């Protein structure tokens, strides 16, 4: 039996979760962006101090860009845990909700008011 098979078998018995490897960072994703994902995929996330955030898909293409506001409770620092497709989920609960105009390349813009979409425009 190979070492990898033994490790998988031991983890199955012990109930541990194998963490998927972080993919190679595409050239279009800055070093400050963090990878958040799992076996099904994920996203690269980076937020400036004023909560202007960009989310990149695994391949480095921009998935969403805009300003966010804190919402949904939670405690602690606003460290990204995941991305729901429009909101950024935070470690310790809570989320960053889209607010104002957001770009969803290649051709969609959506205006949000505290996480709720109120207007969409195709380019």
Tab-separated table of C-alpha atoms in Angstrom:
chain	number	residue	atom	x	y	z
A	1	UNK	CA	0.000	0.000	0.000
A	2	UNK	CA	1.344	3.432	-0.900
A	3	UNK	CA	2.054	6.144	1.647
A	4	UNK	CA	-0.783	8.319	0.270
A	5	UNK	CA	-3.241	5.441	0.542
A	6	UNK	CA	-2.170	4.779	4.135
A	7	UNK	CA	-2.597	8.462	5.006
A	8	UNK	CA	-6.063	8.533	3.425
A	9	UNK	CA	-7.045	5.370	5.291
A	10	UNK	CA	-5.728	6.757	8.603
A	11	UNK	CA	-7.627	10.024	8.056
A	12	UNK	CA	-10.817	8.119	7.286
A	13	UNK	CA	-10.537	6.210	10.570
A	14	UNK	CA	-9.591	9.341	12.543
A	15	UNK	CA	-12.250	11.510	10.888
A	16	UNK	CA	-9.825	14.198	9.709
A	17	UNK	CA	-10.370	16.338	6.638
A	18	UNK	CA	-7.759	16.588	3.921
A	19	UNK	CA	-7.275	20.213	2.895
A	20	UNK	CA	-7.022	20.759	-0.851
A	21	UNK	CA	-3.833	22.375	-2.040
A	22	UNK	CA	-3.812	26.063	-2.878
A	23	UNK	CA	-3.643	26.380	-6.670
A	24	UNK	CA	-0.797	28.218	-8.354
A	25	UNK	CA	-1.416	31.969	-8.186
A	26	UNK	CA	-2.189	33.359	-11.664
A	27	UNK	CA	-0.114	36.369	-12.759
A	28	UNK	CA	-3.265	38.545	-12.692
A	29	UNK	CA	-3.819	37.947	-8.951
A	30	UNK	CA	-1.779	40.154	-6.565
A	31	UNK	CA	0.352	38.609	-3.834
A	32	UNK	CA	-1.942	40.136	-1.161
A	33	UNK	CA	-4.959	38.096	-2.329
A	34	UNK	CA	-5.820	35.014	-0.281
A	35	UNK	CA	-7.108	31.710	-1.653
A	36	UNK	CA	-10.341	30.484	-0.125
A	37	UNK	CA	-11.774	27.278	-1.470
A	38	UNK	CA	-12.092	23.558	-1.290
A	39	UNK	CA	-12.285	20.451	-3.418
A	40	UNK	CA	-15.026	21.997	-5.578
A	41	UNK	CA	-13.003	25.126	-6.369
A	42	UNK	CA	-12.731	28.527	-4.806
A	43	UNK	CA	-11.687	32.121	-5.283
A	44	UNK	CA	-8.846	34.535	-4.671
A	45	UNK	CA	-9.978	37.483	-2.494
A	46	UNK	CA	-8.339	40.820	-1.716
A	47	UNK	CA	-9.828	43.825	0.087
A	48	UNK	CA	-8.334	47.275	0.509
A	49	UNK	CA	-8.778	48.979	3.905
A	50	UNK	CA	-11.848	50.900	2.667
A	51	UNK	CA	-13.473	47.524	1.802
A	52	UNK	CA	-12.993	47.890	-1.942
A	53	UNK	CA	-12.595	44.225	-2.794
A	54	UNK	CA	-11.799	42.145	-5.829
A	55	UNK	CA	-12.592	38.454	-6.204
A	56	UNK	CA	-10.789	36.398	-8.842
A	57	UNK	CA	-11.739	32.994	-10.130
A	58	UNK	CA	-9.215	30.177	-9.865
A	59	UNK	CA	-7.948	30.949	-13.383
A	60	UNK	CA	-7.188	34.586	-12.455
A	61	UNK	CA	-10.118	36.231	-14.222
A	62	UNK	CA	-12.015	38.857	-12.213
A	63	UNK	CA	-15.299	37.490	-10.867
A	64	UNK	CA	-16.453	40.579	-8.916
A	65	UNK	CA	-15.133	44.029	-8.052
A	66	UNK	CA	-16.645	46.777	-5.909
A	67	UNK	CA	-17.197	48.294	-2.468
A	68	UNK	CA	-18.526	46.203	0.402
A	69	UNK	CA	-20.033	46.907	3.823
A	70	UNK	CA	-19.928	44.708	6.890
A	71	UNK	CA	-23.148	42.867	7.707
A	72	UNK	CA	-24.610	39.746	9.203
A	73	UNK	CA	-23.068	39.970	12.658
A	74	UNK	CA	-20.004	37.925	13.426
A	75	UNK	CA	-17.050	38.626	15.632
A	76	UNK	CA	-13.384	39.341	15.193
A	77	UNK	CA	-11.417	40.666	12.269
A	78	UNK	CA	-12.856	40.746	8.773
A	79	UNK	CA	-10.766	37.876	7.392
A	80	UNK	CA	-12.262	36.308	4.262
A	81	UNK	CA	-13.426	32.709	4.583
A	82	UNK	CA	-15.208	32.306	1.247
A	83	UNK	CA	-17.274	33.880	-1.503
A	84	UNK	CA	-20.982	33.221	-2.093
A	85	UNK	CA	-21.145	34.631	-5.608
A	86	UNK	CA	-21.800	38.186	-4.460
A	87	UNK	CA	-20.989	38.445	-0.721
A	88	UNK	CA	-17.659	37.675	0.967
A	89	UNK	CA	-18.094	35.325	3.921
A	90	UNK	CA	-15.981	36.092	6.989
A	91	UNK	CA	-14.202	33.908	9.517
A	92	UNK	CA	-16.076	34.013	12.821
A	93	UNK	CA	-19.387	34.709	11.088
A	94	UNK	CA	-20.728	37.731	9.314
A	95	UNK	CA	-20.066	38.792	5.789
A	96	UNK	CA	-19.072	41.660	3.562
A	97	UNK	CA	-22.134	42.703	1.572
A	98	UNK	CA	-21.864	44.380	-1.817
A	99	UNK	CA	-22.860	48.062	-1.762
A	100	UNK	CA	-22.949	50.396	-4.756
A	101	UNK	CA	-22.019	49.425	-8.303
A	102	UNK	CA	-20.218	46.100	-8.730
A	103	UNK	CA	-18.600	44.750	-11.861
A	104	UNK	CA	-19.089	41.124	-12.848
A	105	UNK	CA	-16.906	40.824	-15.958
A	106	UNK	CA	-17.152	40.491	-18.788
A	107	UNK	CA	-20.447	42.317	-19.290
A	108	UNK	CA	-22.584	42.791	-16.168
A	109	UNK	CA	-22.829	45.620	-13.629
A	110	UNK	CA	-25.123	45.380	-10.603
A	111	UNK	CA	-25.994	48.145	-8.134
A	112	UNK	CA	-26.508	46.957	-4.568
A	113	UNK	CA	-27.888	48.631	-1.466
A	114	UNK	CA	-26.469	46.868	1.590
A	115	UNK	CA	-26.357	43.486	-0.123
A	116	UNK	CA	-29.615	43.729	-2.068
A	117	UNK	CA	-29.434	44.070	-5.867
A	118	UNK	CA	-31.498	47.054	-7.016
A	119	UNK	CA	-30.393	47.579	-10.617
A	120	UNK	CA	-28.611	45.567	-13.318
A	121	UNK	CA	-26.960	46.760	-16.503
A	122	UNK	CA	-25.451	44.686	-19.269
A	123	UNK	CA	-22.594	46.278	-21.160
